[in-house]
Amino acid sequence: MPENYFDERVAETYEAKWPELFDPAVVEPAVSFLADLAGSGAALELGIGTGRIALPLSRRGVRVHGIELSPAMVAQLRAKPGAESIGVTVGDFATTGPGGTFQLAYLVRNTITNLTTQDEQVDCFRNVAAHLEPGGCFVIEVYVPELRRLPPGQSIHPFTVTPAHLGFEEYDVASQIAFSHHYWVVDGRLETRSSPHRYVWPSELDLMARLAGMTLRERWAGWKREPFTSDSTSHISVWQKTPQRSARDGG
């Protein structure tokens, strides 16, 4: 079971510390993208958190179920209007089975990196494939590892520098782990938080998908389907579950 870094203190201040994530300009393109893929089917969110994406997606008429490791984050979700229409299973999304099948499964905001070993990430793809309907899609939003920002001999680079929030990524290239260090000034006090994340390359994710019986359908630089290029700092990737071929199909 992965360690839960989202305790009550983090859950209660999550929206206040990352308000940009809840900006409609950020949320609405993601919800539209996911709603198009879900169609009339159900959607499964891995790491549903406080419902930032699940709630507006549910309001679009999509039946949403979530898996979440942190009970404190689930409590925040449950306190919001519309949460009664969303089912949540508490557990590790790499191995927890919510029951039923889904047309769409998705992981947003780098959540795949919360699984800190390659085996766990592979298990996640297999778990998703087991719960996708034939032809269903798995979507991941994640950053492209920024190793090109590191000059020789340096392992740390800043990713957020504001008067209220400093964020630094510390790379351990040998283990493919990036430690995220955060420093906030809250009511005149300094709050800190650090957590490990296994960064993963697009091609590595494609191989994990193939091992689970899925193939890459599309890849974009953002939710508005901006082209993915060598300069893209993140990607939205969509893999599709390959329908099982019967003996009558030949081959």
Coordinates of C-alpha atoms in Angstrom, one line a residue:
M1 CA 0.0 0.0 0.0
P2 CA 1.5 3.4 -1.0
E3 CA 2.0 5.9 1.8
N4 CA -0.8 8.4 2.2
Y5 CA 0.7 11.9 1.9
F6 CA -2.8 13.6 1.9
D7 CA -3.7 13.7 5.5
E8 CA -6.4 16.0 7.1
R9 CA -4.2 19.0 7.1
V10 CA -3.4 18.7 3.4
A11 CA -7.0 17.8 2.5
E12 CA -8.5 20.8 4.4
T13 CA -6.2 23.3 2.7
Y14 CA -5.8 21.7 -0.7
E15 CA -8.0 24.1 -2.7
A16 CA -6.5 27.1 -0.9
K17 CA -3.0 26.1 -1.7
W18 CA -3.6 25.2 -5.3
P19 CA -6.4 27.6 -6.4
E20 CA -5.1 27.7 -10.0
L21 CA -6.2 24.1 -10.4
F22 CA -9.8 25.0 -9.7
D23 CA -9.9 27.8 -12.2
P24 CA -12.7 27.2 -14.7
A25 CA -10.2 27.9 -17.5
V26 CA -8.3 24.8 -16.3
V27 CA -11.2 22.6 -15.3
E28 CA -13.6 23.0 -18.2
P29 CA -11.3 21.9 -21.0
A30 CA -10.4 18.7 -19.1
V31 CA -14.0 18.0 -18.3
S32 CA -15.1 18.5 -21.9
F33 CA -12.3 16.2 -23.2
L34 CA -13.2 13.5 -20.7
A35 CA -17.0 13.8 -21.3
D36 CA -16.4 13.3 -25.1
L37 CA -14.6 10.1 -24.4
A38 CA -17.1 8.8 -21.8
G39 CA -20.1 9.4 -24.0
S40 CA -23.0 7.6 -22.5
G41 CA -20.8 5.2 -20.5
A42 CA -19.4 5.4 -17.0
A43 CA -16.1 6.9 -15.9
L44 CA -13.6 5.8 -13.3
E45 CA -11.3 8.4 -11.7
L46 CA -8.1 7.1 -10.1
G47 CA -7.1 9.4 -7.3
I48 CA -10.4 11.3 -7.2
G49 CA -9.3 13.6 -4.4
T50 CA -11.8 16.3 -3.5
G51 CA -13.7 16.0 -6.7
R52 CA -12.1 18.8 -8.7
I53 CA -12.8 17.0 -12.0
A54 CA -15.3 14.3 -11.0
L55 CA -18.0 16.8 -9.8
P56 CA -18.3 18.9 -12.9
L57 CA -18.0 15.7 -15.0
S58 CA -20.9 14.2 -13.1
R59 CA -22.9 17.4 -13.8
R60 CA -22.4 16.7 -17.5
G61 CA -24.4 13.6 -17.0
V62 CA -21.5 11.1 -16.8
R63 CA -21.7 8.4 -14.1
V64 CA -18.5 8.8 -12.2
H65 CA -16.9 6.4 -9.6
G66 CA -13.6 7.1 -7.9
I67 CA -10.8 5.4 -6.1
E68 CA -8.9 7.3 -3.5
L69 CA -6.2 6.4 -0.9
S70 CA -6.9 9.3 1.4
P71 CA -10.1 9.2 3.6
A72 CA -9.5 12.8 4.4
M73 CA -9.7 13.8 0.7
V74 CA -12.9 11.7 0.4
A75 CA -14.4 13.6 3.4
Q76 CA -13.8 16.9 1.6
L77 CA -15.5 15.5 -1.5
R78 CA -18.4 14.2 0.4
A79 CA -19.1 17.7 1.9
K80 CA -19.7 19.2 -1.6
P81 CA -23.0 19.5 -3.5
G82 CA -23.5 16.8 -6.0
A83 CA -21.2 14.3 -4.3
E84 CA -24.1 12.0 -3.5
S85 CA -24.1 10.9 -7.1
I86 CA -20.5 9.8 -7.1
G87 CA -19.4 6.5 -5.7
V88 CA -15.9 6.2 -4.1
T89 CA -13.8 3.2 -3.2
V90 CA -11.1 3.9 -0.6
G91 CA -7.9 2.1 -1.5
D92 CA -4.8 1.9 -3.7
F93 CA -5.8 2.6 -7.3
A94 CA -3.0 0.4 -8.6
T95 CA -4.7 -2.7 -7.2
T96 CA -8.2 -1.8 -5.8
G97 CA -11.1 -3.0 -7.9
P98 CA -14.2 -0.8 -7.7
G99 CA -16.5 -3.4 -9.3
G100 CA -18.2 -3.1 -12.7
T101 CA -16.8 -1.9 -16.0
F102 CA -16.2 1.6 -17.4
Q103 CA -16.0 3.3 -20.8
L104 CA -13.4 5.6 -19.5
A105 CA -10.7 5.7 -16.8
Y106 CA -8.5 8.7 -16.1
L107 CA -5.7 10.0 -13.9
V108 CA -5.1 13.7 -13.9
R109 CA -2.5 16.2 -12.5
N110 CA 0.5 13.9 -12.4
T111 CA -1.2 11.4 -10.1
I112 CA 0.4 8.4 -11.8
T113 CA 3.7 9.5 -10.3
N114 CA 2.3 8.9 -6.8
L115 CA 3.1 5.3 -7.5
T116 CA 6.8 5.2 -6.8
T117 CA 7.9 2.0 -8.4
Q118 CA 7.6 0.8 -12.0
D119 CA 5.8 -2.4 -10.8
E120 CA 3.1 -0.3 -9.2
Q121 CA 2.6 1.8 -12.3
V122 CA 2.4 -1.4 -14.4
D123 CA -0.1 -2.8 -12.0
C124 CA -2.2 0.4 -12.4
F125 CA -2.4 -0.1 -16.1
R126 CA -3.4 -3.8 -15.6
N127 CA -6.0 -2.8 -13.0
V128 CA -7.5 -0.2 -15.4
A129 CA -7.6 -2.6 -18.3
A130 CA -9.4 -5.2 -16.2
H131 CA -12.2 -2.6 -15.6
L132 CA -12.4 -1.1 -19.0
E133 CA -15.0 -2.2 -21.5
P134 CA -13.7 -3.3 -24.9
G135 CA -12.8 -0.2 -26.8
G136 CA -12.8 1.9 -23.6
C137 CA -10.1 4.5 -23.0
F138 CA -7.5 5.3 -20.3
V139 CA -6.4 8.9 -20.0
I140 CA -3.3 10.2 -18.1
E141 CA -2.3 13.8 -17.6
V142 CA 1.4 14.0 -16.5
Y143 CA 4.4 16.2 -16.9
V144 CA 7.4 15.3 -19.1
P145 CA 10.5 14.8 -16.9
E146 CA 12.4 18.1 -17.0
L147 CA 15.9 16.6 -16.9
R148 CA 17.0 19.0 -19.6
R149 CA 16.7 21.8 -17.0
L150 CA 19.5 20.2 -14.9
P151 CA 23.0 21.2 -15.8
P152 CA 25.7 18.6 -15.0
G153 CA 26.1 18.1 -11.2
Q154 CA 22.8 19.7 -10.3
S155 CA 19.8 17.8 -9.1
I156 CA 17.3 20.5 -8.0
H157 CA 15.2 23.0 -10.0
P158 CA 12.4 25.3 -8.9
F159 CA 8.9 24.8 -10.5
T160 CA 7.0 27.4 -8.4
V161 CA 8.3 30.7 -7.0
T162 CA 5.7 33.1 -5.6
P163 CA 5.5 35.2 -2.5
A164 CA 3.3 32.6 -0.8
H165 CA 4.6 29.3 -2.3
L166 CA 8.0 27.9 -3.2
G167 CA 8.3 24.6 -4.9
F168 CA 11.4 22.6 -5.8
E169 CA 11.9 19.3 -7.6
E170 CA 14.9 17.2 -6.4
Y171 CA 15.8 14.5 -9.0
D172 CA 17.4 11.2 -8.1
V173 CA 18.2 10.1 -11.7
A174 CA 19.5 6.6 -10.7
S175 CA 16.2 5.6 -9.1
Q176 CA 13.9 7.7 -11.4
I177 CA 12.4 9.5 -8.3
A178 CA 11.7 13.2 -8.0
F179 CA 11.1 14.6 -4.5
S180 CA 8.7 17.5 -4.5
H181 CA 9.5 20.0 -1.8
H182 CA 6.9 22.7 -1.0
Y183 CA 7.1 25.8 1.3
W184 CA 4.1 27.9 2.0
V185 CA 3.6 31.0 4.1
V186 CA 0.2 30.7 5.8
D187 CA -0.9 33.3 8.3
G188 CA 2.7 34.3 8.9
R189 CA 3.8 30.7 9.5
L190 CA 6.0 28.5 7.3
E191 CA 4.4 25.2 6.3
T192 CA 6.4 22.5 4.5
R193 CA 5.6 19.3 2.6
S194 CA 7.8 16.8 0.7
S195 CA 6.8 13.7 -1.2
P196 CA 8.4 11.2 -3.6
H197 CA 7.2 10.7 -7.1
R198 CA 8.3 8.3 -9.8
Y199 CA 8.6 10.3 -13.0
V200 CA 7.8 8.4 -16.2
W201 CA 8.4 9.0 -19.9
P202 CA 5.7 8.9 -22.5
S203 CA 7.3 5.9 -24.3
E204 CA 7.5 4.0 -21.0
L205 CA 3.8 4.6 -20.4
D206 CA 3.1 3.3 -23.9
L207 CA 4.9 0.1 -23.1
M208 CA 3.0 -0.3 -19.8
A209 CA -0.2 0.1 -21.8
R210 CA 0.8 -2.5 -24.4
L211 CA 1.6 -4.9 -21.5
A212 CA -2.0 -4.4 -20.3
G213 CA -3.6 -4.9 -23.7
M214 CA -4.0 -1.2 -24.6
T215 CA -2.6 0.8 -27.5
L216 CA -2.0 4.6 -27.9
R217 CA -4.9 6.3 -29.5
E218 CA -3.8 10.0 -29.2
R219 CA -1.4 12.2 -27.4
W220 CA -1.7 16.0 -26.9
A221 CA 0.2 18.7 -25.1
G222 CA -3.0 19.9 -23.3
W223 CA -6.7 19.4 -22.9
K224 CA -7.5 21.6 -25.8
R225 CA -5.7 19.1 -28.1
E226 CA -2.6 21.3 -28.6
P227 CA 0.0 19.4 -30.6
F228 CA 2.5 17.4 -28.6
T229 CA 6.1 18.3 -29.6
S230 CA 9.6 18.0 -28.3
D231 CA 9.2 21.2 -26.4
S232 CA 6.0 20.1 -24.6
T233 CA 6.3 20.1 -20.8
S234 CA 3.3 17.8 -20.2
H235 CA 1.0 15.5 -22.1
I236 CA -2.5 14.2 -22.2
S237 CA -2.3 10.6 -23.5
V238 CA -5.2 8.3 -24.4
W239 CA -4.8 4.5 -24.7
Q240 CA -7.6 2.3 -25.9
K241 CA -8.3 -1.2 -24.7
T242 CA -7.9 -3.6 -27.6
P243 CA -11.0 -5.7 -28.2
Q244 CA -10.4 -9.5 -27.7
R245 CA -10.3 -11.3 -31.0
S246 CA -12.2 -14.5 -31.2
A247 CA -11.2 -17.7 -33.0
R248 CA -13.6 -16.8 -35.8
D249 CA -11.6 -13.7 -36.5
G250 CA -8.6 -15.8 -37.7
G251 CA -5.0 -14.7 -37.3

